[in-house]
PDB file of C-alpha atoms in Angstrom:
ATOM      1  CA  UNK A1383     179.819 -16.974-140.463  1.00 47.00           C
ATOM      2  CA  UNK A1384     177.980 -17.685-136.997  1.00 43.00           C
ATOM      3  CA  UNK A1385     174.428 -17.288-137.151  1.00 47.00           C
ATOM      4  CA  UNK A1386     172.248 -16.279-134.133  1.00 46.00           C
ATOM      5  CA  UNK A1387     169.152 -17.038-133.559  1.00 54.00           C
ATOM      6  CA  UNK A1388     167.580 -14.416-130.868  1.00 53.00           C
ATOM      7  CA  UNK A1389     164.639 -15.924-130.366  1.00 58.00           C
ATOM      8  CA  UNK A1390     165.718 -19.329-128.978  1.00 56.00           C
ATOM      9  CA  UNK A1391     167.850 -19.661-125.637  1.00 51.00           C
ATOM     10  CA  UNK A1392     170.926 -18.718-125.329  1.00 56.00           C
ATOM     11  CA  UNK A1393     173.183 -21.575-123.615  1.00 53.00           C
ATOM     12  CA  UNK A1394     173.332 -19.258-120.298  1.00 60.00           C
ATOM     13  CA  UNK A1395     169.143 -19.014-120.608  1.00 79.00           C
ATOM     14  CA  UNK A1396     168.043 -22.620-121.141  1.00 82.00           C
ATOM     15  CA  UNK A1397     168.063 -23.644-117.361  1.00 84.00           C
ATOM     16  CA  UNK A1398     165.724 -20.416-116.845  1.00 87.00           C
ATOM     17  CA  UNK A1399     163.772 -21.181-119.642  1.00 87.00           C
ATOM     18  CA  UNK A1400     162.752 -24.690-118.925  1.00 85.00           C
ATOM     19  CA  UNK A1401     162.204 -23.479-114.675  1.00 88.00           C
ATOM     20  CA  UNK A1402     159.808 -20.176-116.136  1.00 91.00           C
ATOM     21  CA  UNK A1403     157.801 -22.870-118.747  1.00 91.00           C
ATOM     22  CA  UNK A1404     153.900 -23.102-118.934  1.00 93.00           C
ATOM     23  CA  UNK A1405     153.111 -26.408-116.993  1.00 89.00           C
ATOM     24  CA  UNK A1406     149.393 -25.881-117.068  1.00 88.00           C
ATOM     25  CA  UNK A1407     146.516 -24.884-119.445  1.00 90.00           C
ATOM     26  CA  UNK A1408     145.551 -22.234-117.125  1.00 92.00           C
ATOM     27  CA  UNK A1409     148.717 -20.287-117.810  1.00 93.00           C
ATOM     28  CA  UNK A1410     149.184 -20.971-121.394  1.00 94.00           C
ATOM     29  CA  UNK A1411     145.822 -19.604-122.255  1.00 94.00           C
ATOM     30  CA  UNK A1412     146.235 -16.578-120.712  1.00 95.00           C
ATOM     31  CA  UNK A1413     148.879 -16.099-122.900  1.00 96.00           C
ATOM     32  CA  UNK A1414     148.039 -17.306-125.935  1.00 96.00           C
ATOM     33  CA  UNK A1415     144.255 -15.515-124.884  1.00 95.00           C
ATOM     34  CA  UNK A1416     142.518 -18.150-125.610  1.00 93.00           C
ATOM     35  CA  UNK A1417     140.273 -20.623-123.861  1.00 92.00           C
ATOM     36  CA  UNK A1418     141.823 -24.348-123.553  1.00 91.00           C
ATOM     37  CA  UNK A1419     140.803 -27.655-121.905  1.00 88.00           C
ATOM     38  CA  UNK A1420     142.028 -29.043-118.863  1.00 84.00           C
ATOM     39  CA  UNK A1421     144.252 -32.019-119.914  1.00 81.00           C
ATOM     40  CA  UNK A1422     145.158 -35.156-117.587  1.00 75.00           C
ATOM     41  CA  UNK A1423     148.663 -34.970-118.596  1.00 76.00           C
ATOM     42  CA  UNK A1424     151.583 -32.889-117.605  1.00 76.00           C
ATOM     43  CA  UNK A1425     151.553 -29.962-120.026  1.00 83.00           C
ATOM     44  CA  UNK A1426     155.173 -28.131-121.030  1.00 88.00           C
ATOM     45  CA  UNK A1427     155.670 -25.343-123.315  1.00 91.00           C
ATOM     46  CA  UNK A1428     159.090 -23.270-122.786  1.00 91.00           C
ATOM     47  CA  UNK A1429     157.735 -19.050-123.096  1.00 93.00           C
ATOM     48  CA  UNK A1430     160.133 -19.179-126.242  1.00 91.00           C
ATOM     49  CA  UNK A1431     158.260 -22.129-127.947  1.00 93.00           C
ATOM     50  CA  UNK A1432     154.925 -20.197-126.825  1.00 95.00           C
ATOM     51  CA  UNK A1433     155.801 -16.985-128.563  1.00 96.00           C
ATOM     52  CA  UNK A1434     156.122 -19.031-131.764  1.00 96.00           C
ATOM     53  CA  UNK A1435     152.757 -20.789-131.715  1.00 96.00           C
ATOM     54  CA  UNK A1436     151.162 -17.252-130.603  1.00 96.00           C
ATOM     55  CA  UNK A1437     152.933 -15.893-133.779  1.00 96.00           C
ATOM     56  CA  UNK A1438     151.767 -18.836-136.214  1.00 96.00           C
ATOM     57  CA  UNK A1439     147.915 -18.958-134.731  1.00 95.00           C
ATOM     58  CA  UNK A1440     145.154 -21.140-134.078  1.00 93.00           C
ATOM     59  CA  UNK A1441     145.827 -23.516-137.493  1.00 94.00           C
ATOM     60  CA  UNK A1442     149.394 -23.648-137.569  1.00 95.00           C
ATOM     61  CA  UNK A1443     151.131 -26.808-137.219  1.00 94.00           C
ATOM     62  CA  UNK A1444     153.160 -25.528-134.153  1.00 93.00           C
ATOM     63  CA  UNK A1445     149.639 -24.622-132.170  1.00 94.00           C
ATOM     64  CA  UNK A1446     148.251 -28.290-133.028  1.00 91.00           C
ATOM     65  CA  UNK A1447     151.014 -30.258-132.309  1.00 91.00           C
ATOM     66  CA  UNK A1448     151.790 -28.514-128.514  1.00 90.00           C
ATOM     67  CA  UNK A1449     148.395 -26.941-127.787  1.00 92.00           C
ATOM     68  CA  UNK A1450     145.546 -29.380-126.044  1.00 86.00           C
ATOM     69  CA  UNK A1451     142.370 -29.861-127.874  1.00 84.00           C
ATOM     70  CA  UNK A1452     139.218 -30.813-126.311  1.00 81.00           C
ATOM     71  CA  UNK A1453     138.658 -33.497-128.300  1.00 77.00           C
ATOM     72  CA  UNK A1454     141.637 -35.506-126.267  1.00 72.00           C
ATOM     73  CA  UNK A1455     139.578 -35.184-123.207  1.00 68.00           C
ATOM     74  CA  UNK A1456     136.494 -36.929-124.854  1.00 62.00           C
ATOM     75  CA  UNK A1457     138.047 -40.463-123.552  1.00 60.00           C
ATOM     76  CA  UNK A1458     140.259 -42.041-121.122  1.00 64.00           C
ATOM     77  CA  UNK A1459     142.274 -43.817-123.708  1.00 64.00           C
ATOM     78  CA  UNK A1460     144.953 -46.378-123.432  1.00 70.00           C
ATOM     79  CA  UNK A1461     147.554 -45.980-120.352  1.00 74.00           C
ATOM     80  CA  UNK A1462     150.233 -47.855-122.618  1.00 80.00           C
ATOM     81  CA  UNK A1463     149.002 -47.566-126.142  1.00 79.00           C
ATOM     82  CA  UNK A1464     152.170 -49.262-127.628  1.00 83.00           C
ATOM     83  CA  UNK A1465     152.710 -51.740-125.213  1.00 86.00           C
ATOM     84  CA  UNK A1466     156.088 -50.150-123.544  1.00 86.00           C
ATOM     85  CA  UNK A1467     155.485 -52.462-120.562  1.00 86.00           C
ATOM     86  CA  UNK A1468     155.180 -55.563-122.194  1.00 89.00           C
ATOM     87  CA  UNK A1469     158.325 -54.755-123.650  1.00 91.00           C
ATOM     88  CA  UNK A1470     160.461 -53.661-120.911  1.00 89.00           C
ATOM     89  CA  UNK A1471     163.242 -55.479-119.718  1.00 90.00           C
ATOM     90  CA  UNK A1472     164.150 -53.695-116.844  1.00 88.00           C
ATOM     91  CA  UNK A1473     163.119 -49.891-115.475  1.00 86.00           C
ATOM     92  CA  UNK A1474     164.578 -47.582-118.263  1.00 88.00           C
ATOM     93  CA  UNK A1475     165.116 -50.679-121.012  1.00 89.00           C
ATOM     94  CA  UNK A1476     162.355 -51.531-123.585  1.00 90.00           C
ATOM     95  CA  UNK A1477     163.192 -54.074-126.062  1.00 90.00           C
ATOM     96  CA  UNK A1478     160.598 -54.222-128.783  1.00 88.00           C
ATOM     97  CA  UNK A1479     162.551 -55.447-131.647  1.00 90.00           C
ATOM     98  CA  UNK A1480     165.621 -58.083-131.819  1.00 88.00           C
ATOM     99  CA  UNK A1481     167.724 -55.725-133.147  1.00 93.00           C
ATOM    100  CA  UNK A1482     167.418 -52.521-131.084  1.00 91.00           C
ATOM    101  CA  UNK A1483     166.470 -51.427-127.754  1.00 89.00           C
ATOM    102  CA  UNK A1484     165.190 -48.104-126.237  1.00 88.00           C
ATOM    103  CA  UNK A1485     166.835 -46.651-122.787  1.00 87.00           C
ATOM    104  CA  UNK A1486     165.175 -44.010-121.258  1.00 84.00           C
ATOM    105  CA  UNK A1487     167.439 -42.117-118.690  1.00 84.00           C
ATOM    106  CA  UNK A1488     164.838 -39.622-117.850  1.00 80.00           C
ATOM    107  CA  UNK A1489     161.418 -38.761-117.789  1.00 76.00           C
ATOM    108  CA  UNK A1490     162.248 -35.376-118.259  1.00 75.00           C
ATOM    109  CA  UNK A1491     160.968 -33.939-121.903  1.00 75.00           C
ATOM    110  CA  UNK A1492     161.953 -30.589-122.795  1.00 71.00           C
ATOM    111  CA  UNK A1493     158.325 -30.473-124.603  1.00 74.00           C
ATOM    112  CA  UNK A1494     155.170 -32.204-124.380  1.00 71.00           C
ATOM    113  CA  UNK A1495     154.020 -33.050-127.872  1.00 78.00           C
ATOM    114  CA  UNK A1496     149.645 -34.074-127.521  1.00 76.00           C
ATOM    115  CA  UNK A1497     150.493 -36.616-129.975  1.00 77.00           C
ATOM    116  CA  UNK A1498     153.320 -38.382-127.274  1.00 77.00           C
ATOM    117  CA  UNK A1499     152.699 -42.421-126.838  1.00 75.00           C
ATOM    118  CA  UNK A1500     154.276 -41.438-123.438  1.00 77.00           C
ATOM    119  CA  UNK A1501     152.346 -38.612-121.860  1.00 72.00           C
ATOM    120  CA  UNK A1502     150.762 -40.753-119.479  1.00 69.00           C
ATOM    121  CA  UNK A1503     154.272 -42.584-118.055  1.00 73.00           C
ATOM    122  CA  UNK A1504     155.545 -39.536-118.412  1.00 73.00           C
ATOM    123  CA  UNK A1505     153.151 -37.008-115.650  1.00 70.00           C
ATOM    124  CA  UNK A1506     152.808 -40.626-113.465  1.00 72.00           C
ATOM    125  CA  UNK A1507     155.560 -40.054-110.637  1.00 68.00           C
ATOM    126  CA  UNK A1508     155.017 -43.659-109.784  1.00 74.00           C
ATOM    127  CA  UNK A1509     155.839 -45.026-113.198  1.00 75.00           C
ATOM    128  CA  UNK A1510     158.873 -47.690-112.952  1.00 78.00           C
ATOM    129  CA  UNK A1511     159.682 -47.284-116.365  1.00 78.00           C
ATOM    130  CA  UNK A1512     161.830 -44.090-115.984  1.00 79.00           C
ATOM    131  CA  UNK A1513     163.011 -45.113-112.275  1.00 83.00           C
ATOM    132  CA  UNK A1514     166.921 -45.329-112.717  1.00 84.00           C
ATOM    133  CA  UNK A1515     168.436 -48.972-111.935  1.00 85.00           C
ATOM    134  CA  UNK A1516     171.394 -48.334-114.617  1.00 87.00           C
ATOM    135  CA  UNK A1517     173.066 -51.664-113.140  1.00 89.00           C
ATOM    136  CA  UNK A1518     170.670 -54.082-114.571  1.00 88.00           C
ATOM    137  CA  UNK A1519     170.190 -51.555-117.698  1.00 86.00           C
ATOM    138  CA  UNK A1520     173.378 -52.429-118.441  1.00 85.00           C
ATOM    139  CA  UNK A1521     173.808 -55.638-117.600  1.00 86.00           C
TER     140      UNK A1521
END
């Protein structure tokens, strides 16, 4: 038996779900009616995904792991808190470990999580980590 879920995207909807997502704190908290911080990272929350943390409140898990807190605005913090660059072979290879390697083929995230080692890669439209060169990825 096939079993739909109405409140997520269809497979005709997603495109117009990720184009109509919140992408700043400004939106989202007139929404969710609620005052939130300014954040120095690109912010993402699909209406769909929104509609769930509204549902599940201030102290759900949902609302704390997508919804800024001012307390993440209280320092700078690290631009590369794992050490991605170190690590990086070429633009979209990290190699951390002898016996595995990350590719990253976009910098495109269909969600930004506040906990995300990559926020800050991710909202920098300069960052050559995501910048496609598949030839040397490959190689």
């Amino acid at each position: 038996m096939l079993k739909i879920n109405l409140n997520s995207p269809t497979p005709e909807s997603w495109q117009q779900e990720m184009k109509d997502a919140y992408t700043n704190t400004h939106q989202l908290s007139v929404y969710l009616q609620t005052d939130l911080p300014k954040v120095n990272y690109t912010l993402f929350v699909t209406k769909s995904l929104a509609l769930k943390i509204k549902k599940s409140g201030i102290d759900s898990p949902l609302w704390k792991q997508f919804i800024p807190a001012r307390e993440e605005n209280d320092s700078e913090g690290l631009y590369d808190p794992i050490g991605d660059h170190a690590h990086q072979k070429t633009n979209q290879l990290i190699h951390r470990y002898e016996n595995r390697a990350l590719i990253m083929p976009t910098k495109i995230c269909p969600v930004a999580c506040r906990y995300c080692f990559r926020k800050n890669e991710l909202s920098n439209s300069e960052e050559e980590l995501f910048k496609p060169d598949w030839a040397k990825t490959f190689e």
